[in-house]
Coordinates of C-alpha atoms in Angstrom, one line a residue:
S1 CA 80.7 153.4 114.1
S2 CA 82.9 150.9 112.4
L3 CA 85.9 148.8 113.3
G4 CA 87.3 146.3 110.9
V5 CA 90.9 145.8 111.7
P6 CA 91.2 144.2 115.2
L7 CA 93.9 142.8 117.5
R8 CA 94.8 139.6 119.4
K9 CA 96.3 139.1 122.8
S10 CA 98.5 142.0 123.6
S11 CA 99.0 143.8 126.9
G12 CA 98.8 147.4 125.9
A13 CA 97.7 147.1 122.2
M14 CA 97.5 150.0 119.9
V15 CA 94.9 151.6 117.8
S16 CA 95.6 153.9 114.8
V17 CA 93.9 157.3 114.7
S18 CA 94.3 159.2 111.5
G19 CA 97.4 157.1 110.7
A20 CA 99.1 157.8 114.0
A21 CA 99.6 154.9 116.4
M22 CA 99.0 155.5 120.2
P23 CA 98.8 153.3 123.1
L24 CA 95.3 151.7 123.3
L25 CA 93.9 152.6 126.7
P26 CA 94.8 156.3 126.5
A27 CA 93.7 156.3 122.9
L28 CA 90.3 154.9 123.9
L29 CA 89.8 158.1 125.8
L30 CA 91.8 160.6 123.8
C31 CA 90.2 159.6 120.4
C32 CA 86.8 160.6 121.8
A33 CA 87.6 164.2 122.5
A34 CA 85.4 166.8 120.9
W35 CA 87.3 169.9 119.9
A36 CA 86.0 173.4 120.6
C37 CA 85.7 175.1 117.3
E38 CA 82.9 176.6 115.2
A39 CA 81.7 174.1 112.5
A40 CA 82.1 175.1 108.9
P41 CA 78.8 175.5 107.1
G42 CA 77.5 172.0 106.2
S43 CA 80.6 170.1 107.5
A44 CA 80.7 166.9 109.2
P45 CA 80.8 167.1 113.0
E46 CA 84.3 167.2 114.5
G47 CA 85.6 165.2 117.3
L48 CA 83.6 161.9 116.8
W49 CA 85.2 158.5 117.0
P50 CA 84.5 156.3 115.3
Q51 CA 83.3 158.4 112.4
P52 CA 79.5 157.9 111.7
T53 CA 78.7 155.7 108.7
G54 CA 75.6 157.6 107.6
P55 CA 74.9 161.1 106.4
T56 CA 76.0 163.9 108.8
H57 CA 75.5 167.6 108.9
S58 CA 77.0 170.3 111.2
S59 CA 76.8 174.0 110.9
G60 CA 76.5 177.2 113.0
P61 CA 78.3 178.4 116.2
P62 CA 78.7 176.4 119.4
L63 CA 75.4 176.0 121.3
R64 CA 75.5 176.4 125.1
L65 CA 73.9 173.6 127.4
A66 CA 71.5 175.0 129.9
P67 CA 72.6 174.8 133.5
H68 CA 70.0 172.1 134.2
F69 CA 70.6 170.2 130.9
R70 CA 68.7 166.9 131.1
L71 CA 68.5 163.6 129.2
V72 CA 64.9 162.4 129.3
A73 CA 62.9 159.6 127.8
G74 CA 60.0 161.1 126.0
Q75 CA 58.9 163.9 123.8
P76 CA 59.4 167.6 124.6
A77 CA 56.0 169.4 125.0
E78 CA 55.7 171.6 121.9
G79 CA 56.7 175.2 122.5
A80 CA 57.5 174.5 126.1
G81 CA 60.8 174.2 128.1
D82 CA 60.0 170.8 129.6
V83 CA 59.0 167.4 128.5
D84 CA 55.3 166.2 128.7
G85 CA 56.2 163.1 130.7
S86 CA 54.5 160.7 128.2
V87 CA 57.0 157.9 127.9
D88 CA 56.0 154.6 126.1
A89 CA 56.4 151.4 128.1
V90 CA 59.4 150.2 126.0
S91 CA 61.3 153.4 126.9
R92 CA 60.9 153.1 130.6
C93 CA 63.4 150.5 131.7
T94 CA 66.1 150.4 134.4
R95 CA 68.9 150.0 131.9
L96 CA 67.8 153.2 130.0
E97 CA 67.4 155.1 133.3
R98 CA 70.9 154.2 134.3
A99 CA 72.3 155.1 130.8
L100 CA 70.7 158.5 130.9
A101 CA 72.0 159.2 134.5
R102 CA 75.5 158.0 133.5
Y103 CA 75.7 160.1 130.4
E104 CA 74.1 163.2 132.0
T105 CA 76.9 163.2 134.5
L106 CA 79.5 162.5 131.8
I107 CA 78.3 165.3 129.5
L108 CA 78.2 168.0 132.3
D109 CA 81.5 166.7 134.0
G110 CA 84.0 169.5 133.4
D111 CA 86.7 167.3 135.1
R112 CA 86.5 165.0 132.1
V113 CA 88.0 167.7 129.9
G114 CA 91.3 167.6 131.7
A115 CA 91.2 163.7 131.9
L116 CA 90.7 163.5 128.1
G117 CA 93.4 166.0 127.3
R118 CA 91.2 168.1 125.2
A119 CA 92.3 171.5 123.9
S120 CA 91.1 174.6 125.9
P121 CA 88.0 175.9 124.2
K122 CA 88.2 179.3 125.7
S123 CA 89.6 181.0 122.6
S124 CA 86.9 179.7 120.3
L125 CA 83.7 180.1 122.2
G126 CA 83.2 183.7 121.5
G127 CA 80.9 182.9 118.6
A128 CA 78.5 180.8 120.7
S129 CA 74.9 181.4 119.8
A130 CA 73.8 184.4 121.9
G131 CA 70.9 183.5 124.2
A132 CA 70.3 180.1 122.7
E133 CA 70.5 177.2 125.1
L134 CA 70.1 173.5 124.7
L135 CA 67.7 172.4 127.5
G136 CA 68.3 168.8 127.0
C137 CA 67.9 165.7 124.7
S138 CA 64.8 163.7 124.3
I139 CA 65.3 159.9 123.9
E140 CA 62.8 158.1 121.6
L141 CA 63.2 154.4 121.8
G142 CA 61.0 152.4 119.4
G143 CA 60.7 148.9 118.4
S144 CA 59.8 146.0 120.6
A145 CA 63.2 145.0 121.9
D146 CA 63.5 144.0 125.5
C147 CA 65.4 147.1 126.9
D148 CA 66.2 145.3 130.1
G149 CA 67.4 142.1 128.4
V150 CA 70.9 141.0 127.7
P151 CA 72.6 142.3 124.6
R152 CA 72.7 139.9 121.6
L153 CA 74.5 139.6 118.3
G154 CA 72.6 141.5 115.8
D155 CA 70.9 144.0 118.1
N156 CA 70.0 147.1 116.3
E157 CA 72.6 149.8 117.1
S158 CA 71.5 152.5 114.6
Y159 CA 70.3 155.8 115.7
V160 CA 69.6 159.4 114.5
L161 CA 70.8 162.4 116.5
E162 CA 69.5 165.9 115.9
V163 CA 70.8 168.9 117.8
R164 CA 69.0 172.2 117.7
A165 CA 67.8 174.6 120.4
P166 CA 65.9 174.2 122.6
W167 CA 65.9 170.3 122.5
A168 CA 68.1 167.8 120.9
R169 CA 66.5 164.6 119.7
L170 CA 67.8 161.0 119.8
S171 CA 65.8 158.2 118.2
A172 CA 66.7 154.6 118.0
L173 CA 65.0 151.3 117.5
G174 CA 66.9 149.5 120.2
F175 CA 68.6 150.1 123.5
A176 CA 72.1 149.6 122.0
G177 CA 71.2 152.4 119.5
V178 CA 70.4 154.7 122.4
V179 CA 73.7 153.9 124.0
R180 CA 75.7 154.6 120.8
G181 CA 73.9 157.8 120.3
L182 CA 74.4 159.1 123.7
E183 CA 78.1 158.5 123.3
T184 CA 78.1 160.5 120.1
L185 CA 76.3 163.4 121.9
S186 CA 78.8 163.3 124.7
Q187 CA 81.7 163.6 122.2
L188 CA 80.1 166.7 120.6
V189 CA 80.1 168.4 124.0
H190 CA 83.0 170.3 125.6
C191 CA 83.2 172.3 128.8
D192 CA 85.2 175.4 129.4
G193 CA 86.4 174.3 132.7
V194 CA 84.6 177.2 134.5
D195 CA 80.9 177.0 134.4
S196 CA 79.7 176.3 130.9
C197 CA 79.4 173.4 128.5
F198 CA 78.8 173.6 124.7
V199 CA 77.9 171.5 121.7
N200 CA 80.4 172.4 119.1
A201 CA 77.8 173.3 116.6
S202 CA 74.2 174.7 116.7
D203 CA 72.7 172.6 113.9
V204 CA 73.7 168.9 113.9
R205 CA 72.2 165.9 112.3
I206 CA 73.9 162.5 112.4
E207 CA 72.7 159.1 111.2
D208 CA 74.9 156.2 112.2
A209 CA 74.9 152.4 112.3
P210 CA 77.8 150.1 112.8
R211 CA 79.6 148.5 109.7
F212 CA 80.4 145.4 111.9
P213 CA 78.0 143.6 114.3
W214 CA 80.9 142.2 116.3
R215 CA 83.5 144.8 117.5
G216 CA 85.3 143.5 120.3
A217 CA 88.1 143.8 122.7
M218 CA 89.9 140.7 124.0
L219 CA 91.1 140.8 127.6
D220 CA 93.5 138.2 128.8
S221 CA 93.3 138.4 132.7
A222 CA 94.8 134.8 133.0
R223 CA 98.3 135.9 132.1
H224 CA 97.9 139.4 133.6
F225 CA 95.4 139.4 136.4
L226 CA 93.1 142.6 136.5
P227 CA 90.8 143.1 139.4
A228 CA 87.1 143.6 138.7
P229 CA 87.1 147.4 139.2
T230 CA 89.8 147.7 136.5
I231 CA 87.6 145.6 134.1
L232 CA 84.6 148.0 134.9
K233 CA 86.8 150.9 133.9
M234 CA 87.7 149.0 130.7
L235 CA 84.0 148.8 129.8
D236 CA 83.8 152.6 129.9
A237 CA 86.7 152.8 127.5
M238 CA 85.0 150.3 125.2
V239 CA 81.7 152.1 125.1
A240 CA 83.5 155.4 124.3
N241 CA 84.7 153.6 121.2
K242 CA 81.3 152.0 120.5
L243 CA 82.9 148.5 120.9
N244 CA 80.2 145.9 121.7
V245 CA 81.9 142.6 122.8
L246 CA 84.2 141.9 125.8
H247 CA 86.0 138.7 124.8
W248 CA 87.2 137.6 128.1
H249 CA 90.2 135.2 127.9
I250 CA 89.6 134.1 131.5
T251 CA 91.9 131.0 131.8
D252 CA 95.3 129.9 130.4
D253 CA 98.4 128.0 131.4
Q254 CA 99.4 130.7 133.8
S255 CA 96.4 130.9 136.0
F256 CA 92.8 129.8 136.5
P257 CA 91.3 132.8 138.4
L258 CA 87.6 131.9 138.1
R259 CA 86.1 130.4 141.3
T260 CA 83.6 127.6 140.5
T261 CA 81.4 125.6 142.8
A262 CA 81.2 122.4 140.5
Y263 CA 85.1 121.9 140.7
P264 CA 86.3 124.2 143.5
E265 CA 89.9 123.0 143.4
L266 CA 90.3 124.6 139.9
V267 CA 91.0 128.0 141.5
R268 CA 94.1 126.6 143.1
G269 CA 95.6 127.3 139.7
A270 CA 95.2 131.1 140.3
Y271 CA 98.3 133.3 141.0
S272 CA 97.1 133.6 144.6
P273 CA 93.7 133.5 146.4
K274 CA 93.4 137.2 146.2
Y275 CA 93.9 137.1 142.3
T276 CA 90.5 135.4 141.7
Y277 CA 87.1 136.3 140.4
A278 CA 84.1 135.4 142.6
R279 CA 80.7 134.8 141.1
E280 CA 79.6 138.2 142.3
D281 CA 82.6 139.8 140.4
V282 CA 81.5 138.2 137.2
K283 CA 77.8 139.1 137.6
A284 CA 78.7 142.7 138.2
I285 CA 81.0 142.9 135.2
V286 CA 78.4 141.2 132.9
E287 CA 75.5 143.5 134.2
A288 CA 77.7 146.7 133.7
A289 CA 78.5 145.5 130.4
A290 CA 74.8 145.0 129.4
D291 CA 74.1 148.5 130.7
R292 CA 76.6 149.7 128.0
A293 CA 75.1 147.4 125.3
I294 CA 78.4 145.3 125.4
R295 CA 78.3 141.5 125.4
V296 CA 80.6 139.4 127.4
V297 CA 81.9 136.2 125.7
A298 CA 83.9 133.9 128.1
E299 CA 86.8 131.9 126.8
L300 CA 88.0 128.8 128.5
D301 CA 90.8 127.7 126.3
T302 CA 91.2 124.0 126.0
P303 CA 92.7 121.4 125.4
G304 CA 95.9 123.5 125.2
H305 CA 96.7 126.4 127.4
S306 CA 95.3 124.4 130.3
L307 CA 98.3 123.9 132.6
S308 CA 96.5 125.8 135.4
W309 CA 93.7 123.3 135.5
A310 CA 96.2 120.6 136.5
V311 CA 97.0 122.3 139.8
G312 CA 93.7 121.4 141.3
Y313 CA 93.0 118.2 139.2
P314 CA 96.3 116.7 138.0
D315 CA 94.7 113.5 136.9
L316 CA 92.7 115.1 134.3
A317 CA 95.7 116.8 132.6
V318 CA 98.7 116.0 130.5
Q319 CA 100.8 118.4 132.5
E320 CA 104.0 118.2 130.5
C321 CA 102.1 119.2 127.4
H322 CA 100.0 122.0 129.1
T323 CA 96.8 120.3 128.0
L324 CA 93.8 118.6 129.4
D325 CA 93.7 114.8 128.9
P326 CA 91.7 114.2 125.8
T327 CA 91.7 110.4 126.5
N328 CA 90.1 110.6 130.0
E329 CA 86.2 110.4 130.2
A330 CA 86.5 112.3 133.6
T331 CA 87.9 115.2 131.6
Y332 CA 84.6 115.6 129.8
T333 CA 82.7 115.1 133.1
M334 CA 84.6 118.1 134.4
L335 CA 84.1 120.2 131.3
Q336 CA 80.3 119.5 131.4
A337 CA 80.0 120.7 135.0
V338 CA 82.3 123.9 134.5
F339 CA 80.7 124.9 131.2
A340 CA 77.3 124.6 132.8
E341 CA 78.4 126.9 135.5
V342 CA 80.0 129.3 133.1
A343 CA 76.9 129.3 130.9
Q344 CA 74.9 130.6 133.8
L345 CA 77.4 133.2 134.7
F346 CA 77.7 134.5 131.1
P347 CA 74.2 134.7 129.4
D348 CA 75.5 135.4 126.0
A349 CA 74.7 132.9 123.3
Y350 CA 78.4 132.4 122.4
M351 CA 81.1 130.6 124.2
H352 CA 84.7 130.8 123.1
L353 CA 86.3 127.2 123.4
G354 CA 89.9 128.2 122.4
C355 CA 91.2 124.9 120.8
D356 CA 94.5 126.5 119.5
E357 CA 98.2 125.5 119.8
V358 CA 98.0 121.7 120.6
S359 CA 101.4 120.0 120.5
F360 CA 101.2 116.7 118.8
A361 CA 104.9 116.2 119.3
C362 CA 104.4 116.5 123.1
W363 CA 101.3 114.2 123.1
N364 CA 103.4 111.6 121.3
T365 CA 105.7 111.5 124.4
S366 CA 102.8 111.0 126.8
K367 CA 102.3 107.4 128.0
K368 CA 98.7 107.9 128.9
V369 CA 97.9 109.5 125.5
T370 CA 99.8 107.0 123.4
S371 CA 98.4 104.0 125.4
W372 CA 94.9 105.1 124.7
M373 CA 95.6 105.6 121.1
Q374 CA 97.1 102.1 120.8
A375 CA 94.1 100.6 122.6
Q376 CA 91.8 102.5 120.2
G377 CA 93.7 101.6 117.1
V378 CA 94.7 105.3 116.4
P379 CA 98.0 105.5 114.7
R380 CA 100.8 107.6 116.5
T381 CA 101.1 109.7 113.3
D382 CA 100.1 113.4 112.4
L383 CA 96.8 112.2 111.2
G384 CA 96.2 110.1 114.4
F385 CA 96.9 113.1 116.6
K386 CA 94.7 115.2 114.4
S387 CA 91.8 112.8 114.7
L388 CA 92.3 112.8 118.5
T389 CA 92.1 116.5 118.7
A390 CA 89.1 116.5 116.3
R391 CA 87.4 114.1 118.6
Y392 CA 88.0 116.4 121.6
I393 CA 86.7 119.4 119.8
G394 CA 83.4 117.5 118.7
R395 CA 83.0 116.5 122.3
V396 CA 83.4 120.0 123.9
Q397 CA 81.3 121.6 121.1
G398 CA 78.5 119.0 121.8
I399 CA 78.8 120.0 125.5
A400 CA 78.5 123.7 124.6
K401 CA 75.7 123.2 122.2
A402 CA 73.6 121.2 124.7
L403 CA 73.9 124.2 127.0
G404 CA 72.5 126.5 124.3
K405 CA 75.8 128.0 123.3
T406 CA 77.3 128.5 119.9
S407 CA 81.0 128.0 119.7
V408 CA 83.7 130.3 118.8
V409 CA 87.2 128.8 118.3
W410 CA 90.6 129.9 117.2
Q411 CA 91.3 129.1 113.7
E412 CA 93.4 125.9 114.4
A413 CA 90.2 124.1 115.2
M414 CA 89.3 124.6 111.5
D415 CA 92.5 124.4 109.5
H416 CA 94.8 122.1 111.6
Y417 CA 92.9 119.0 112.6
G418 CA 91.4 117.6 109.5
D419 CA 91.9 114.3 107.9
S420 CA 94.8 115.3 105.6
I421 CA 98.5 115.7 105.9
A422 CA 98.3 119.1 104.2
D423 CA 98.8 122.3 106.3
P424 CA 96.2 123.8 106.4
T425 CA 93.9 120.8 106.3
P426 CA 90.2 120.6 105.7
P427 CA 87.8 121.4 108.6
T428 CA 87.0 118.3 110.7
D429 CA 83.4 116.8 110.5
Q430 CA 83.0 117.5 114.2
L431 CA 83.2 121.3 113.7
D432 CA 79.6 122.5 113.9
E433 CA 78.4 124.3 111.0
E434 CA 77.3 127.4 113.2
T435 CA 80.7 127.8 114.6
I436 CA 82.5 131.2 114.4
V437 CA 86.2 130.8 113.5
E438 CA 88.5 133.4 114.9
Q439 CA 91.5 134.0 112.5
W440 CA 94.7 135.2 114.2
L441 CA 97.5 133.5 112.2
A442 CA 99.1 135.1 109.1
P443 CA 98.2 133.6 105.8
P444 CA 101.9 133.8 104.7
W445 CA 102.5 131.0 107.2
N446 CA 100.3 128.9 105.0
W447 CA 97.3 129.0 107.4
A448 CA 93.8 129.9 106.6
N449 CA 92.9 133.4 105.5
L450 CA 89.5 135.0 105.9
S451 CA 88.3 134.0 102.4
S452 CA 89.2 130.5 103.1
I453 CA 87.1 130.5 106.3
V454 CA 84.0 132.2 104.9
E455 CA 83.8 130.8 101.4
P456 CA 82.3 127.3 100.6
G457 CA 84.4 124.3 99.6
Y458 CA 87.5 124.8 101.7
I459 CA 90.8 123.1 100.7
G460 CA 90.3 119.3 100.2
R461 CA 86.7 119.3 101.6
N462 CA 84.3 117.0 99.8
D463 CA 81.5 118.6 97.7
S464 CA 78.9 117.9 100.4
W465 CA 80.4 120.7 102.5
A466 CA 78.9 123.6 100.7
H467 CA 79.1 126.4 103.3
G468 CA 81.6 128.5 104.8
F469 CA 82.0 129.6 108.5
R470 CA 81.3 132.9 110.0
A471 CA 84.6 134.5 110.9
L472 CA 86.3 137.0 113.3
T473 CA 89.6 138.5 112.3
T474 CA 92.1 139.4 114.9
N475 CA 95.6 141.1 114.6
G476 CA 97.8 141.6 117.6
W477 CA 100.5 143.9 118.8
Y478 CA 102.8 142.5 121.4
L479 CA 104.7 144.7 123.9
D480 CA 107.2 141.9 124.8
N481 CA 108.6 141.8 121.3
T482 CA 112.3 142.8 121.8
D483 CA 112.4 144.5 118.4
V484 CA 109.8 147.0 119.4
N485 CA 111.5 150.3 120.3
S486 CA 108.8 152.7 119.8
W487 CA 105.0 152.7 119.2
D488 CA 105.6 153.2 115.5
K489 CA 107.4 149.9 115.2
V490 CA 104.9 147.7 117.0
S491 CA 104.6 144.3 115.3
I492 CA 103.2 140.9 115.8
G493 CA 105.3 138.5 117.8
G494 CA 106.0 137.2 121.3
D495 CA 103.5 135.8 123.7
G496 CA 102.0 136.6 127.1
A497 CA 99.7 139.3 125.9
S498 CA 96.4 140.5 127.4
F499 CA 94.5 142.6 125.0
A500 CA 93.0 142.4 121.5
L501 CA 90.5 144.0 119.3
E502 CA 88.2 142.0 117.1
G503 CA 86.0 142.7 114.1
V504 CA 83.6 140.3 112.5
I505 CA 83.3 139.3 108.9
P506 CA 79.6 138.4 108.6

């Protein structure tokens, strides 16, 4: 399962399947369809998305699922039609039990056929293996991973799936691998809409592991509010594509929908009181994501994109510039408290700090910003405003790091605020070495490309900076671009987007 060309900030982004573009959310379902046809001898299994990265084999006629097909944790008893019930301690965990129940329903749910728009299998099932039935699939979870823990970057997602009567076998070294393998099994199964379901071949072996450790979908629910049940549905669409990170862009100029206890007036920046997320909503989403081996990385974008913060706390913002006030110590006191609360709600090791699109020209018109700069001896020049922004980034990164979080930032934090008039500029000294830099701006605009981010010795940096950063790459399709007349002509542009796919460059 691999995904290397991702998206940024779009509401209804696109994916390309076999070179044909289609709307993303339907595609997240449609591209998972398994087609009812007999596999050619020795061919790769059909209907899988994404395609496995390891060796595959598929042959023989379709194999009927037994009426009481089951997914079980343990080894089938040799020569018997049941399992022996011996399950190791690692295998027996609540997340695994919920995953087996969820996929057992999914695999046997004939209604899913119509929802996914699969072709009718009736004409091709005549060659099904006579008398042979698949009683179930045994799940073997090895290793010492904490099955009930939260997913982490670098979790083992590899698996081996073997399908032969009477029992299929799925083996993995981590819970994430089990989930990815169960998704693959579900894609191999189709139902006839009457009373039978089939695997599309009677002899299947698949070895798979992801190409990228970070395969994400960005959701911007600040510009376009989505209720918690809708986000839960999105998680199902993500796991169907073996995506493993929900990058939740939760605040922006347009709204601050997250209810906080530390600074309760922040939620006044929401569209309305009903368009908000309570702590219970966030916890339910994070837990459901973990059940699907999906991490949830929260983004609170500052100092720009922060007009909504000013509704509740106007003294801590430069409202005309849509930013927080980087010169006010009370701003950092607020960020410390809010970040601490967010760190508890989102247990992932990473926190996205944003740090993009700061307008120096606007700050230059702000009396409180320029007065502070004059008092501190900071010149009202491009370099002066860069140093002010770099100072802010260093402070907020320090807050996040003290809370045990590694920072993710948009690329401007790396290539726009250094001590040079060049554009791009060297990374600021305040940018922590462990930072992940998310690239979203096109290199033709003279901004950093991936090689600039990940390789040592970036433009103008002194020799002591002998490392590169880890990077995410993000490309976007924007539906509010007036030049877009069809799905085939979608291009980057506009703003106000709400969805993105991301792939990591390790």
